[in-house]
Amino acid sequence: DIQLTQSPSSLSASVGDRVIITCRASQTIDNYLNWYQQKPGKVPKLLIYAASSLQSGVPSRFSGSGSGTDFTLTISSLQPEDFATYYCQQTFRTMTFGQGTRLEIK
Amino acid sequence: QVQLVESGGGLVKPGGSLRLSCVASGFSFSDYYMTWIRQAPGKGLEYVSYISGESTNTNFADSVKGRFTISRDNAENSVYLQLNSLRSDDTAVYYCARMVHMNCWYIDFWGQGTVVTVSS
């Protein structure tokens, strides 16, 4: 099985900050890497697919990059509605999720 | 608009069974792979199973292999997850979701989830 390790597991930041979350795969997954945002009590929402493609309707302050085993999700300027948990997901071989990164208000 | 509505969750004793259903609307159901994802209380997302549009391809996570089965009825726009030999660690919200392939497989729509609680 392909394992995904996100870092950090939790993060405190302020509105306006630039935030970077990383996701490392245990083996190469090309660009088969997606990012989701989940708020408490809500359904996950797709942000980025294929490592760097922005899902329709998602604000442009979200961006993704990477290929192979190392990937990043960047939020260029945090907004109040961005405080949530973020998950990476690989679909290169079946499907696995990272453990999540909880983004909290500082 | 795309809608996915799950049902069938509930409280069941260890070793028991449940059948989850997901009714889809707003898209050509048979054209899409469908998947079940679960989330234990306070935990992260865990892949459970997927099924192809014509049911020719199915897959299961190791944690449920041999205990869960997946099926679909395209005439009814429905996908099902049969949960057998349930254990306490199967307690979770079970989400039905639609898979899409555009350069990569990903999930673009999720249902609201149905809660499965396994407890004596």
Tab-separated table of C-alpha atoms in Angstrom:
chain	number	residue	atom	x	y	z
A	1	ASP	CA	0.000	0.000	0.000
A	2	ILE	CA	1.074	3.545	-0.690
A	3	GLN	CA	1.345	5.610	2.478
A	4	LEU	CA	0.920	9.382	2.563
A	5	THR	CA	2.499	11.449	5.314
A	6	GLN	CA	1.335	15.018	5.798
A	7	SER	CA	3.253	17.655	7.685
A	8	PRO	CA	2.631	19.345	9.887
A	9	SER	CA	-0.195	17.440	11.587
A	10	SER	CA	-1.453	20.713	13.006
A	11	LEU	CA	-0.670	24.323	12.389
A	12	SER	CA	-1.617	27.649	13.954
A	13	ALA	CA	-1.678	30.650	11.665
A	14	SER	CA	-3.180	34.110	11.347
A	15	VAL	CA	-5.451	35.653	8.762
A	16	GLY	CA	-3.283	36.889	5.914
A	17	ASP	CA	-0.490	34.355	6.489
A	18	ARG	CA	0.968	32.204	3.748
A	19	VAL	CA	0.628	28.546	4.664
A	20	ILE	CA	2.278	25.512	3.131
A	21	ILE	CA	1.217	21.930	3.863
A	22	THR	CA	3.294	19.063	2.546
A	23	CYS	CA	2.380	15.501	1.612
A	24	ARG	CA	4.993	12.821	1.013
A	25	ALA	CA	4.213	9.497	-0.649
A	26	SER	CA	5.981	6.260	0.243
A	27	GLN	CA	6.609	5.625	-3.473
A	28	THR	CA	6.227	7.570	-6.667
A	29	ILE	CA	2.654	8.445	-7.592
A	30	ASP	CA	3.354	10.686	-10.622
A	31	ASN	CA	0.789	13.485	-10.269
A	32	TYR	CA	-2.057	11.338	-8.882
A	33	LEU	CA	-2.423	13.541	-5.832
A	34	ASN	CA	-5.474	15.492	-4.703
A	35	TRP	CA	-6.228	17.870	-1.847
A	36	TYR	CA	-9.457	18.213	0.134
A	37	GLN	CA	-10.672	20.620	2.780
A	38	GLN	CA	-13.011	19.495	5.539
A	39	LYS	CA	-14.677	21.730	8.086
A	40	PRO	CA	-16.136	20.316	11.328
A	41	GLY	CA	-19.376	18.450	10.716
A	42	LYS	CA	-19.115	18.992	6.964
A	43	VAL	CA	-18.363	16.889	3.927
A	44	PRO	CA	-14.865	17.081	2.389
A	45	LYS	CA	-14.493	19.510	-0.488
A	46	LEU	CA	-12.110	19.035	-3.414
A	47	LEU	CA	-9.583	21.852	-3.767
A	48	ILE	CA	-6.840	20.575	-6.074
A	49	TYR	CA	-6.668	17.546	-8.366
A	50	ALA	CA	-3.800	16.040	-10.316
A	51	ALA	CA	-1.341	17.792	-7.991
A	52	SER	CA	-1.802	21.295	-9.380
A	53	SER	CA	-5.193	21.727	-11.077
A	54	LEU	CA	-7.569	24.036	-9.244
A	55	GLN	CA	-11.101	22.684	-8.954
A	56	SER	CA	-13.758	24.950	-10.423
A	57	GLY	CA	-15.071	27.455	-7.895
A	58	VAL	CA	-12.092	27.180	-5.532
A	59	PRO	CA	-10.408	30.519	-4.761
A	60	SER	CA	-7.103	31.163	-6.508
A	61	ARG	CA	-5.298	31.630	-3.183
A	62	PHE	CA	-5.154	27.826	-3.103
A	63	SER	CA	-2.464	26.180	-5.204
A	64	GLY	CA	-0.787	22.808	-5.425
A	65	SER	CA	2.531	21.604	-6.725
A	66	GLY	CA	4.746	18.559	-6.868
A	67	SER	CA	5.231	15.299	-8.658
A	68	GLY	CA	6.632	11.888	-7.839
A	69	THR	CA	6.709	11.648	-4.044
A	70	ASP	CA	6.660	15.218	-2.715
A	71	PHE	CA	3.705	17.577	-2.943
A	72	THR	CA	2.601	20.857	-1.410
A	73	LEU	CA	-0.642	22.725	-0.865
A	74	THR	CA	-0.166	26.465	-0.517
A	75	ILE	CA	-2.679	29.003	0.740
A	76	SER	CA	-1.274	32.360	-0.275
A	77	SER	CA	-3.213	34.571	2.145
A	78	LEU	CA	-5.300	32.842	4.798
A	79	GLN	CA	-8.923	33.871	5.089
A	80	PRO	CA	-11.155	33.187	8.112
A	81	GLU	CA	-13.081	30.515	6.183
A	82	ASP	CA	-9.875	28.549	5.489
A	83	PHE	CA	-9.486	27.263	9.033
A	84	ALA	CA	-10.227	23.577	8.571
A	85	THR	CA	-8.568	20.188	8.195
A	86	TYR	CA	-6.786	19.417	4.935
A	87	TYR	CA	-6.229	15.954	3.475
A	88	CYS	CA	-4.098	14.761	0.609
A	89	GLN	CA	-5.197	11.685	-1.338
A	90	GLN	CA	-3.357	9.476	-3.804
A	91	THR	CA	-5.156	7.576	-6.548
A	92	PHE	CA	-2.106	6.164	-8.347
A	93	ARG	CA	-2.721	2.752	-6.844
A	94	THR	CA	-6.247	2.351	-5.481
A	95	MET	CA	-6.700	5.173	-2.985
A	96	THR	CA	-5.254	6.348	0.319
A	97	PHE	CA	-5.503	9.544	2.315
A	98	GLY	CA	-2.976	11.364	4.400
A	99	GLN	CA	-3.662	11.663	8.114
A	100	GLY	CA	-4.795	15.259	7.803
A	101	THR	CA	-3.469	18.685	8.755
A	102	ARG	CA	-5.548	20.716	11.159
A	103	LEU	CA	-5.219	24.444	10.478
A	104	GLU	CA	-6.189	26.554	13.478
A	105	ILE	CA	-6.426	30.237	14.205
A	106	LYS	CA	-3.452	31.670	16.089
B	1	GLN	CA	-27.428	19.324	-9.688
B	2	VAL	CA	-25.525	16.318	-8.449
B	3	GLN	CA	-26.969	14.728	-5.331
B	4	LEU	CA	-25.916	11.657	-3.389
B	5	VAL	CA	-28.130	10.507	-0.537
B	6	GLU	CA	-27.016	7.688	1.753
B	7	SER	CA	-29.173	5.613	4.036
B	8	GLY	CA	-29.066	2.379	5.990
B	9	GLY	CA	-26.782	3.281	8.847
B	10	GLY	CA	-27.594	2.493	12.437
B	11	LEU	CA	-26.583	0.717	15.610
B	12	VAL	CA	-25.537	-2.910	15.208
B	13	LYS	CA	-23.890	-5.451	17.501
B	14	PRO	CA	-20.421	-6.820	16.797
B	15	GLY	CA	-20.653	-9.594	14.241
B	16	GLY	CA	-23.804	-8.132	12.768
B	17	SER	CA	-24.601	-6.859	9.283
B	18	LEU	CA	-25.900	-3.710	7.610
B	19	ARG	CA	-26.613	-2.684	4.056
B	20	LEU	CA	-25.885	0.890	3.115
B	21	SER	CA	-27.558	2.503	0.119
B	22	CYS	CA	-26.746	5.594	-1.881
B	23	VAL	CA	-29.160	7.071	-4.375
B	24	ALA	CA	-27.690	9.371	-7.004
B	25	SER	CA	-29.323	12.061	-9.108
B	26	GLY	CA	-28.357	14.877	-11.428
B	27	PHE	CA	-25.862	12.989	-13.603
B	28	SER	CA	-25.541	9.946	-15.841
B	29	PHE	CA	-24.963	7.461	-13.049
B	30	SER	CA	-23.741	4.503	-15.102
B	31	ASP	CA	-20.882	6.604	-16.555
B	32	TYR	CA	-19.179	6.985	-13.208
B	33	TYR	CA	-17.142	4.957	-10.779
B	34	MET	CA	-18.563	5.237	-7.272
B	35	THR	CA	-16.723	4.862	-4.005
B	36	TRP	CA	-17.370	4.538	-0.274
B	37	ILE	CA	-15.176	6.449	2.143
B	38	ARG	CA	-15.512	6.300	5.916
B	39	GLN	CA	-14.481	8.499	8.811
B	40	ALA	CA	-14.314	7.202	12.362
B	41	PRO	CA	-15.243	9.681	15.116
B	42	GLY	CA	-12.533	12.311	15.411
B	43	LYS	CA	-10.355	10.553	12.834
B	44	GLY	CA	-9.309	11.021	9.240
B	45	LEU	CA	-10.721	9.792	5.947
B	46	GLU	CA	-10.350	6.118	5.039
B	47	TYR	CA	-10.994	4.546	1.649
B	48	VAL	CA	-13.333	1.537	1.815
B	49	SER	CA	-14.292	0.399	-1.689
B	50	TYR	CA	-15.048	1.406	-5.268
B	51	ILE	CA	-17.053	0.017	-8.160
B	52	SER	CA	-16.881	0.809	-11.871
B	53	GLY	CA	-19.807	2.052	-13.913
B	54	GLU	CA	-20.804	-1.364	-15.244
B	55	SER	CA	-19.755	-3.246	-12.092
B	56	THR	CA	-16.894	-4.984	-13.919
B	57	ASN	CA	-14.244	-3.630	-11.555
B	58	THR	CA	-14.429	-3.558	-7.776
B	59	ASN	CA	-11.820	-2.992	-5.107
B	60	PHE	CA	-11.688	-3.073	-1.330
B	61	ALA	CA	-9.389	-1.789	1.367
B	62	ASP	CA	-7.519	-4.544	3.183
B	63	SER	CA	-9.334	-3.622	6.400
B	64	VAL	CA	-12.725	-4.677	4.941
B	65	LYS	CA	-11.762	-7.267	2.342
B	66	GLY	CA	-13.788	-10.452	2.755
B	67	ARG	CA	-16.332	-8.730	5.018
B	68	PHE	CA	-17.806	-5.967	2.827
B	69	THR	CA	-19.231	-6.197	-0.673
B	70	ILE	CA	-20.139	-3.424	-3.085
B	71	SER	CA	-22.765	-3.456	-5.813
B	72	ARG	CA	-24.821	-1.084	-7.908
B	73	ASP	CA	-28.099	-0.961	-9.777
B	74	ASN	CA	-27.832	1.506	-12.630
B	75	ALA	CA	-31.556	1.284	-13.345
B	76	GLU	CA	-32.164	2.559	-9.824
B	77	ASN	CA	-29.201	4.991	-9.819
B	78	SER	CA	-28.033	3.319	-6.646
B	79	VAL	CA	-24.874	1.924	-5.140
B	80	TYR	CA	-24.809	-0.361	-2.136
B	81	LEU	CA	-22.324	-1.427	0.504
B	82	GLN	CA	-23.019	-4.660	2.365
B	83	LEU	CA	-21.249	-4.726	5.708
B	84	ASN	CA	-20.855	-8.143	7.330
B	85	SER	CA	-18.974	-9.393	10.391
B	86	LEU	CA	-18.939	-5.879	11.771
B	87	ARG	CA	-16.399	-4.875	14.381
B	88	SER	CA	-16.177	-1.920	16.736
B	89	ASP	CA	-13.498	-0.333	14.534
B	90	ASP	CA	-15.999	-0.191	11.664
B	91	THR	CA	-17.849	2.531	13.587
B	92	ALA	CA	-17.780	5.591	11.345
B	93	VAL	CA	-19.632	7.942	9.082
B	94	TYR	CA	-19.823	6.251	5.686
B	95	TYR	CA	-19.772	8.571	2.691
B	96	CYS	CA	-20.858	7.670	-0.805
B	97	ALA	CA	-18.901	9.635	-3.412
B	98	ARG	CA	-18.467	10.039	-7.151
B	99	MET	CA	-15.107	9.445	-8.805
B	100	VAL	CA	-13.929	11.328	-11.859
B	101	HIS	CA	-10.892	10.872	-14.082
B	102	MET	CA	-9.286	13.962	-15.583
B	103	ASN	CA	-5.496	13.520	-15.654
B	104	CYS	CA	-5.957	11.741	-12.336
B	105	TRP	CA	-8.725	9.989	-10.412
B	106	TYR	CA	-10.385	12.147	-7.779
B	107	ILE	CA	-13.653	12.574	-5.874
B	108	ASP	CA	-15.730	15.538	-6.954
B	109	PHE	CA	-19.010	14.980	-5.087
B	110	TRP	CA	-19.767	13.476	-1.698
B	111	GLY	CA	-22.989	12.512	0.005
B	112	GLN	CA	-23.775	13.742	3.497
B	113	GLY	CA	-22.937	10.376	5.019
B	114	THR	CA	-24.701	7.736	7.082
B	115	VAL	CA	-23.576	6.786	10.579
B	116	VAL	CA	-22.709	3.202	11.456
B	117	THR	CA	-22.193	2.378	15.117
B	118	VAL	CA	-20.983	-1.072	16.107
B	119	SER	CA	-21.462	-1.682	19.804
B	120	SER	CA	-22.862	-4.286	22.138
